[in-house]
GROMACS .gro file of C-alpha atoms in nm:
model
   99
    1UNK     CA    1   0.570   2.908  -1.863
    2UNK     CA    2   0.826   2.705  -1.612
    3UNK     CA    3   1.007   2.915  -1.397
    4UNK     CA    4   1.366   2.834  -1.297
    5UNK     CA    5   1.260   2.712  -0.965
    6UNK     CA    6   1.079   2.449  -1.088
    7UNK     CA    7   1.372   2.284  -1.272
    8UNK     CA    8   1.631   2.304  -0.956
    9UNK     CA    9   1.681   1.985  -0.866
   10UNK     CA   10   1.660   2.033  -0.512
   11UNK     CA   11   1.234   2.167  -0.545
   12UNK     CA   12   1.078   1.791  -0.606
   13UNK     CA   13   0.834   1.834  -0.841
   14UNK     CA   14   0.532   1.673  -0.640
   15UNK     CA   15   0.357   1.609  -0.273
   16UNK     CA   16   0.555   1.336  -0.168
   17UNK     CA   17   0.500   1.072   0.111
   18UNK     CA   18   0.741   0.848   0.103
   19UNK     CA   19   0.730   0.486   0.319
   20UNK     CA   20   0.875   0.450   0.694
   21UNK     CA   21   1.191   0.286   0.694
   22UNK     CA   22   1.238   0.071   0.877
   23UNK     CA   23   0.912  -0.101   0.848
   24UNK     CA   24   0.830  -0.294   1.049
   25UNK     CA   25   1.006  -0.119   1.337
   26UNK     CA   26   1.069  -0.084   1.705
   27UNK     CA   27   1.017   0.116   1.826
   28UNK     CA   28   1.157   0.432   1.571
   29UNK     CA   29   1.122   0.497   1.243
   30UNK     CA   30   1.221   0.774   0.999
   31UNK     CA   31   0.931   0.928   0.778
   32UNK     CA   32   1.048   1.134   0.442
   33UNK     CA   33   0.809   1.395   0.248
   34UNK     CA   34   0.871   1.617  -0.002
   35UNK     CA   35   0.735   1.947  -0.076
   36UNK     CA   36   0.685   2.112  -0.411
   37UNK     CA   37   0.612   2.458  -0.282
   38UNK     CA   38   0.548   2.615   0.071
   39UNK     CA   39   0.299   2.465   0.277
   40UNK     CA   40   0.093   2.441   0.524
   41UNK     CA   41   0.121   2.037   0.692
   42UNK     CA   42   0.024   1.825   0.907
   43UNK     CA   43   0.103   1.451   0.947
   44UNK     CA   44  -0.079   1.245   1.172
   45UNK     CA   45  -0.101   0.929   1.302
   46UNK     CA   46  -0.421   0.698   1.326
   47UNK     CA   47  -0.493   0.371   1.449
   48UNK     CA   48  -0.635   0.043   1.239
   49UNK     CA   49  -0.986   0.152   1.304
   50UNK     CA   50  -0.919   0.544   1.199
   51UNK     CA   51  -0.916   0.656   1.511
   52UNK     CA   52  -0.677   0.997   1.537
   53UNK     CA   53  -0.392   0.862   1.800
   54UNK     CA   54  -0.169   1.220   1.788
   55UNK     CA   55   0.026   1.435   1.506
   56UNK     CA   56   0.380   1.351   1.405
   57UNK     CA   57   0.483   1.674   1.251
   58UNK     CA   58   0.242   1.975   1.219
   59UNK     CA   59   0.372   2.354   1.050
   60UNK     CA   60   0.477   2.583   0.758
   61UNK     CA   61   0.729   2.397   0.581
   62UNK     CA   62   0.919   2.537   0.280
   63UNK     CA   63   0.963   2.330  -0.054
   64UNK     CA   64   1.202   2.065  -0.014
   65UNK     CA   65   1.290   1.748   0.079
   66UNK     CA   66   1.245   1.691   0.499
   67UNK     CA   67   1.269   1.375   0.730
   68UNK     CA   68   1.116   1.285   1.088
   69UNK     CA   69   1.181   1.044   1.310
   70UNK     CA   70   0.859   0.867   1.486
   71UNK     CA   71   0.910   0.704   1.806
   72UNK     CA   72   0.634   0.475   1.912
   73UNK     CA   73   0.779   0.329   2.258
   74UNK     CA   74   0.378   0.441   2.425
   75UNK     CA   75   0.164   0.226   2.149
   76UNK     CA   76   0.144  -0.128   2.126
   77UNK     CA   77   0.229  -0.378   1.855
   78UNK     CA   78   0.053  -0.330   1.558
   79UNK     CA   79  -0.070  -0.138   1.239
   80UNK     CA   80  -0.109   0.199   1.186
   81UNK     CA   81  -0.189   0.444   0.922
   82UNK     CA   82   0.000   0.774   0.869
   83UNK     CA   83  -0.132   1.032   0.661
   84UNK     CA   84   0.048   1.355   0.552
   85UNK     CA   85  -0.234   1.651   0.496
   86UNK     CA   86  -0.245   2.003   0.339
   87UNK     CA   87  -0.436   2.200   0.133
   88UNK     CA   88  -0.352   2.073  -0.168
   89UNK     CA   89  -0.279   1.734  -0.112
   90UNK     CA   90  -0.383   1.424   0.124
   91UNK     CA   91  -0.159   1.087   0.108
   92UNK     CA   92  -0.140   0.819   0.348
   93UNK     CA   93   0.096   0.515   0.388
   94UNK     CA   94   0.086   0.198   0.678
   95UNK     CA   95   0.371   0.153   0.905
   96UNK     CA   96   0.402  -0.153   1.140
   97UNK     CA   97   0.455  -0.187   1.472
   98UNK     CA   98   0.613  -0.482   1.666
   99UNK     CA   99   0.725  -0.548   1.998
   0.00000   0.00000   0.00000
């Protein structure tokens, strides 16, 4: 059974994590998801070695398509890893940093 919902364009059809842009970047850089159904999210931002460095977007977020802008200007040149986590899904993506 498909439900009308699901064939609206404007419900993506899958967890989505899409790549910063601009990359590489200084020092801000917009970050798109999209959301198949409501959700409970958090993306985060680690550094080369895993380390947890602070969250970019945490919260209840609707299906849909959303953007955030990251703004780095307190880390230093170099790699990084953010990862978009929920429930259901957990996808990750490296952005670069340079000065």
């Amino acid at each position: 059974v498909v439900s009308v919902e699901e064939n609206d364009p404007q419900i993506p059809s899958d967890f989505k994590l899409e790549q910063n842009y601009p990359n590489p970047f200084n020092p801000s850089t917009q970050i798109n998801f999209s959301l198949p159904k409501q959700t409970q999210l958090r993306i985060n931002l680690y550094n080369i070695l895993g380390e947890l460095l602070q969250t970019i977007t945490e919260g209840l977020y609707e299906a849909g398509y959303y953007q955030t802008e990251f703004n780095a200007e307190n880390l230093p040149s170099g790699i990084y890893i953010y990862r978009m986590e929920s429930g259901e899904s957990l996808l990750s993506k490296k952005m670069i940093l340079i000065r």
